[in-house]
Tab-separated table of C-alpha atoms in Angstrom:
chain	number	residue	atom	x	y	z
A	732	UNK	CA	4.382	-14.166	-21.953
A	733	UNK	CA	4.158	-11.199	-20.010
A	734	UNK	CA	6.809	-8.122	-20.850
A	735	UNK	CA	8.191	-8.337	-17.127
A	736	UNK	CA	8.649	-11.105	-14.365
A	737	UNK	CA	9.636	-11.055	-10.878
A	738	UNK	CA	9.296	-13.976	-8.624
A	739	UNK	CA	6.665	-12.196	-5.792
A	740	UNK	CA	8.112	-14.175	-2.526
A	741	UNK	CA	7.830	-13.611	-0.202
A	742	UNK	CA	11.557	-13.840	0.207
A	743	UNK	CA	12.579	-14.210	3.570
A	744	UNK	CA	16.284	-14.125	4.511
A	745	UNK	CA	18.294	-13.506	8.192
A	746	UNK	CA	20.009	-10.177	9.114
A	747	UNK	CA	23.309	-10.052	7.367
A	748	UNK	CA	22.180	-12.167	4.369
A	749	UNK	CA	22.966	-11.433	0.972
A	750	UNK	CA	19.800	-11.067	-1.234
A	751	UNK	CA	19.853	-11.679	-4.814
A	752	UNK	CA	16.599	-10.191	-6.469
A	753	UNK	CA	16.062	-10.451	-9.781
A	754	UNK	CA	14.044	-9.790	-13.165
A	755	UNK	CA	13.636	-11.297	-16.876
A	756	UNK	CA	11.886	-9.662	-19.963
A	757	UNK	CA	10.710	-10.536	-23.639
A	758	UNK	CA	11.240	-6.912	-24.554
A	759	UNK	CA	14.892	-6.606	-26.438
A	760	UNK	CA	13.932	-3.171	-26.958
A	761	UNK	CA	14.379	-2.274	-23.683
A	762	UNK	CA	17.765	-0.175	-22.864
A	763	UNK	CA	17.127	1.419	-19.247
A	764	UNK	CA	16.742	-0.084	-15.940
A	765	UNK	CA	15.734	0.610	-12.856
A	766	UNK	CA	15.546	-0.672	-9.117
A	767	UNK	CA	12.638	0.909	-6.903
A	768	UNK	CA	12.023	-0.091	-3.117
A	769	UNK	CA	8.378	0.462	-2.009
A	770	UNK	CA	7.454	0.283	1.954
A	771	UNK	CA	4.013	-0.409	2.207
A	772	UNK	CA	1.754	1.805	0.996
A	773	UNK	CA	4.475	4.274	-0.198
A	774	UNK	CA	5.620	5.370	-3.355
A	775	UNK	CA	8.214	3.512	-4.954
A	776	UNK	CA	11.897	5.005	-4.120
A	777	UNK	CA	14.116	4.924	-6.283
A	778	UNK	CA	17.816	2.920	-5.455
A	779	UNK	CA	19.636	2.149	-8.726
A	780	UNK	CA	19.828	2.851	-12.014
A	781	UNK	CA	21.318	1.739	-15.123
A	782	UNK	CA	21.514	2.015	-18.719
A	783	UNK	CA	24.085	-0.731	-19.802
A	784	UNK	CA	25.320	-4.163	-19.466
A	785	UNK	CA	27.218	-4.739	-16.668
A	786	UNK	CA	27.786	-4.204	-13.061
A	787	UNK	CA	27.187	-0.704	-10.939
A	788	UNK	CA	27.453	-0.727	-7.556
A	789	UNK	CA	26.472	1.836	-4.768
A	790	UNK	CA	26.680	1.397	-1.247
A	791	UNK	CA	25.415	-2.386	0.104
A	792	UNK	CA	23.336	-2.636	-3.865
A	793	UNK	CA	24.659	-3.788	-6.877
A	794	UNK	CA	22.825	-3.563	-9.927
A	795	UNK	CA	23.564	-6.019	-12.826
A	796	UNK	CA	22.376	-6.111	-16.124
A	797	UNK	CA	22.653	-9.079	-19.044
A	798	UNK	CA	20.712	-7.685	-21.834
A	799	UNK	CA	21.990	-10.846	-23.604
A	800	UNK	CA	20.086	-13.005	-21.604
A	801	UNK	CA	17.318	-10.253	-21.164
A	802	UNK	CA	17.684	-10.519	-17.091
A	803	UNK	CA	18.746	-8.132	-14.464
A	804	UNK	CA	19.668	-8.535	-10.703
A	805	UNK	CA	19.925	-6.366	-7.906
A	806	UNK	CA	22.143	-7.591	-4.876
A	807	UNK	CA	22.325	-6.239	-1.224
A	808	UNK	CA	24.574	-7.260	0.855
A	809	UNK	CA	24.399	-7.497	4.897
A	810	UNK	CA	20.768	-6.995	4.123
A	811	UNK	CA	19.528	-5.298	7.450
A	812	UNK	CA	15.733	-5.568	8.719
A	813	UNK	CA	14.870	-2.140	7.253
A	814	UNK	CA	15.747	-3.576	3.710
A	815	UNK	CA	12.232	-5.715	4.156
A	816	UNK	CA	10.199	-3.899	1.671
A	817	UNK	CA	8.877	-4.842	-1.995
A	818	UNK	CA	11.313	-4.540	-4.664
A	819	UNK	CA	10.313	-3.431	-7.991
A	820	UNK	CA	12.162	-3.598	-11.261
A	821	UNK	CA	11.579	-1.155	-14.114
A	822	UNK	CA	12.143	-0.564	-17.656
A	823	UNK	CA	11.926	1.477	-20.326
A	824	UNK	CA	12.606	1.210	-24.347
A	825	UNK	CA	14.019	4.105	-25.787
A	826	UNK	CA	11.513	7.323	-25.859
A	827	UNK	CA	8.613	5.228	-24.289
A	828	UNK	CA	7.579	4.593	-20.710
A	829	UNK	CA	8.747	2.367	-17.840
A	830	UNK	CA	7.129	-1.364	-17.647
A	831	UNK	CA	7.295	-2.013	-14.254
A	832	UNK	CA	7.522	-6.171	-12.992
A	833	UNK	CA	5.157	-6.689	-10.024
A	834	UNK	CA	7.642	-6.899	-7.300
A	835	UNK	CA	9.272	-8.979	-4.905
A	836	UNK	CA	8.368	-9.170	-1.384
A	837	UNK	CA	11.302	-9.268	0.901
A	838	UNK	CA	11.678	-9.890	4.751
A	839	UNK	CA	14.854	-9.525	6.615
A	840	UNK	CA	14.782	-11.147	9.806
A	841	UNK	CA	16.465	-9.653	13.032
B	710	UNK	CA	17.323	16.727	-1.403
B	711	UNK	CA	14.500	17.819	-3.516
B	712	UNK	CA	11.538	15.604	-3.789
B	713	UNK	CA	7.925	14.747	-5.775
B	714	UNK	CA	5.311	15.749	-3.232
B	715	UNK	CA	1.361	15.450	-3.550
B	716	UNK	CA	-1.411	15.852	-1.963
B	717	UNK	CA	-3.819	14.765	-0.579
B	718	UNK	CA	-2.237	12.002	1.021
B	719	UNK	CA	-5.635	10.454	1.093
B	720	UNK	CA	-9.000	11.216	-0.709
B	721	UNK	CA	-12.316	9.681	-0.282
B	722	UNK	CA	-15.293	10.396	-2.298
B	723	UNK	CA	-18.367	9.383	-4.051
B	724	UNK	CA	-19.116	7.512	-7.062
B	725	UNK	CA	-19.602	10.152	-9.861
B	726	UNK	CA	-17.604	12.566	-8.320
B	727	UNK	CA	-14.919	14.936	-10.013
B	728	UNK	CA	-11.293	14.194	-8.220
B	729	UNK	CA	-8.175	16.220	-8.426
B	730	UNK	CA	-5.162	15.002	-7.305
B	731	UNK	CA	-2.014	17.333	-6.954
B	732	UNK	CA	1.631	17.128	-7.758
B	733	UNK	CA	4.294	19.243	-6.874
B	734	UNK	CA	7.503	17.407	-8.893
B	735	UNK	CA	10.868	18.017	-8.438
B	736	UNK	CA	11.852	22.134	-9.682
B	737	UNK	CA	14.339	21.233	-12.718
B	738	UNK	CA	12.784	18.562	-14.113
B	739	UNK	CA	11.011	18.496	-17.174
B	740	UNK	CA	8.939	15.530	-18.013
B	741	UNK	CA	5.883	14.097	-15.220
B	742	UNK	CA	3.997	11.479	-14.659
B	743	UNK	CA	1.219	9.751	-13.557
B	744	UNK	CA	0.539	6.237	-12.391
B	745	UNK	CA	-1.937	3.930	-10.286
B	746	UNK	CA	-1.261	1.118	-8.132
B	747	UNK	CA	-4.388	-0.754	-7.033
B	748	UNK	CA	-4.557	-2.552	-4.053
B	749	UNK	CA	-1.726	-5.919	-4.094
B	750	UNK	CA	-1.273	-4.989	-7.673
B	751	UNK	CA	2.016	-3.355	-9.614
B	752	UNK	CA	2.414	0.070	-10.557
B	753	UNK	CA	0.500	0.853	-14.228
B	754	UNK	CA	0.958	3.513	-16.121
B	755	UNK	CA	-1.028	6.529	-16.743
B	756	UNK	CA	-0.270	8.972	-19.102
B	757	UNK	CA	3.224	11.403	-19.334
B	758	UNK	CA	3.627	15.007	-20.243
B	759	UNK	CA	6.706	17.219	-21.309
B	760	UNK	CA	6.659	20.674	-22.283
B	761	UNK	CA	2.719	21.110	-21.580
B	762	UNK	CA	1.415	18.292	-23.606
B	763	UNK	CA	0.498	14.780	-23.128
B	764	UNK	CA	3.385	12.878	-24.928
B	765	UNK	CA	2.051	9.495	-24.061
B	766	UNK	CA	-1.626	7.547	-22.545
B	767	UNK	CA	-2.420	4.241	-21.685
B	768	UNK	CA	-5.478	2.459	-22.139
B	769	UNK	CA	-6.372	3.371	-18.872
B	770	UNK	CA	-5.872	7.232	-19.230
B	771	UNK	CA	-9.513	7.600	-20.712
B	772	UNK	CA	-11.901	10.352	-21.008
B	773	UNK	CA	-12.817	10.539	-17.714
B	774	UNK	CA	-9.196	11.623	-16.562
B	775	UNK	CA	-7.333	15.124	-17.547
B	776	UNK	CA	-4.078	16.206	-16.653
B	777	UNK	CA	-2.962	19.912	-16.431
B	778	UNK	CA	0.088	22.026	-15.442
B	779	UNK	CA	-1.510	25.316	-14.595
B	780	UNK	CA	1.461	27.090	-13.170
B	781	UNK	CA	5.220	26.573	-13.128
B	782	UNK	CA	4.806	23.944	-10.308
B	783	UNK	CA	1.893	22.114	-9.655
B	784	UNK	CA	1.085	19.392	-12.435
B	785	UNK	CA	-2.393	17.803	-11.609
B	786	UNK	CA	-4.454	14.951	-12.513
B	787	UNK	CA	-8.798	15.249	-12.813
B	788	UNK	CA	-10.655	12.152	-12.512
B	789	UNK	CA	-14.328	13.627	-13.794
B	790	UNK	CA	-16.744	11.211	-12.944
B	791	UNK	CA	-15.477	8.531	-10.223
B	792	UNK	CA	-15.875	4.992	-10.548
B	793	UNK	CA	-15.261	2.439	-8.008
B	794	UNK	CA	-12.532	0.761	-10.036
B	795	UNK	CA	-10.812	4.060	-9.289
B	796	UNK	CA	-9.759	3.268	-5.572
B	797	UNK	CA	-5.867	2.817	-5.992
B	798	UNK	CA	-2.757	4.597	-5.019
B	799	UNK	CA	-2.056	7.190	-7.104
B	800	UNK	CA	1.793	8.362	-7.702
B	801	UNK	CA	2.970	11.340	-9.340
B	802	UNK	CA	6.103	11.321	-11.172
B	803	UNK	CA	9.495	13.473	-12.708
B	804	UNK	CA	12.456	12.933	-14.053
B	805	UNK	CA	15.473	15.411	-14.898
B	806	UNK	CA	15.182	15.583	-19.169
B	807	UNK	CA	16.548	14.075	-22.120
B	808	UNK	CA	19.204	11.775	-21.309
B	809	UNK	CA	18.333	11.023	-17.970
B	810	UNK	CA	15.744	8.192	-17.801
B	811	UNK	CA	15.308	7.654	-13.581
B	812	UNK	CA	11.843	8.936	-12.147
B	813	UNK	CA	11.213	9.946	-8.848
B	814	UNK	CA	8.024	9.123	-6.903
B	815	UNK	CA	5.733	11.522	-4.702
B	816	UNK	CA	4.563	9.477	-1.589
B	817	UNK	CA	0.862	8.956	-3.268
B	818	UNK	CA	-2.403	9.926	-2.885
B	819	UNK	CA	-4.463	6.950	-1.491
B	820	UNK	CA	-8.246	7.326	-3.738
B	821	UNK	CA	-11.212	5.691	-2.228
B	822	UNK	CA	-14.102	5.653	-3.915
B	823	UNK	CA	-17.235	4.515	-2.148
């Protein structure tokens, strides 16, 4: 079983859509987690963060975490066509080094 | 808003060739990083440094690559002998210090190795 899995997509969705991307790992160990968007051929940019169960929210993203269930989510809402980019989760143990999943693709369409 | 530069943004050389690939991360931060994203592929890690030491390596990170930090703000990575398994993005790291976990990307440096 691999440490981190994303479904690849490509996801596509229409202008105004809500998205619901998400993540599961094997790891219990891991306690921080991240939300990078990469444009292609980019480096990955980094949109939430969060280092508990529960909901955080910034802007049109929501990041959720249910270390319970060992899965994570990150929501946009009115998703606009300059949202279409991969979407990469990442986490990290305590003192080690960020496992990234291999990304969703996602297309907004005008 | 500060932000992880590098260049070059894109490097093409020879098999056997000596590569080095440069960072500029972000002024306050403390710990770096370096990792490689071949082609369709997800981000690996390299190898991470804090307070002029490597603190961590993959498997990857093997003799043939060196990192350094040779001056308050440049943090560099050598690849000594090229190979053409090499050709990949390359992404440079930082994040603030103990207690804060997020990194920030540079844009890349695109390796091709022909």
């Amino acid at each position: 079983q691999k440490e981190v899995e994303q479904d690849p997509g490509p996801l596509s969705v229409p202008e105004g859509a809500i998205v619901s991307l998400n993540c599961t790992y094997s790891n219990s160990a891991f306690q921080y987690f991240m939300w990078y968007r990469q444009y292609s051929r980019k480096g990955p940019e980094l949109l939430m963060y969060t280092y508990s169960s529960g909901n955080k929210e910034d802007g049109r993203f929501t990041a959720q975490v249910d270390k319970s269930s060992k899965y994570i989510s990150l929501f946009i809402r009115d998703s606009q066509p300059s949202d279409s980019a991969t979407y990469l989760c990442a986490m990290l143990p305590y003192g080690q080094n960020f496992v990234f999943g291999p990304g969703t693709r996602l297309s907004v369409l005008p | 808003e500060p932000e992880v530069t590098q260049t070059p943004s894109h490097q093409v050389t020879q098999m056997g060739q000596e590569v080095i690939l440069r960072c500029v991360p972000i002024s306050n931060h403390l710990y770096f990083y370096w990792y490689r994203q071949i082609l369709g592929q997800k981000v690996e890690f390299l190898v991470s440094f804090y307070n002029n030491e490597i603190s961590e390596k993959s498997e990857i990170f093997d003799d043939q690559f060196s990192v350094e930090r040779p001056d308050g703000s440049n943090f560099t990575l050598k690849i000594r002998s090229t190979k053409l398994e090499d050709s990949a993005m390359y992404f440079c790291a930082s994040r603030p210090g103990t207690g804060a976990y997020e990194q920030y990307f540079g844009p890349g440096t695109r390796l091709t190795v022909t």
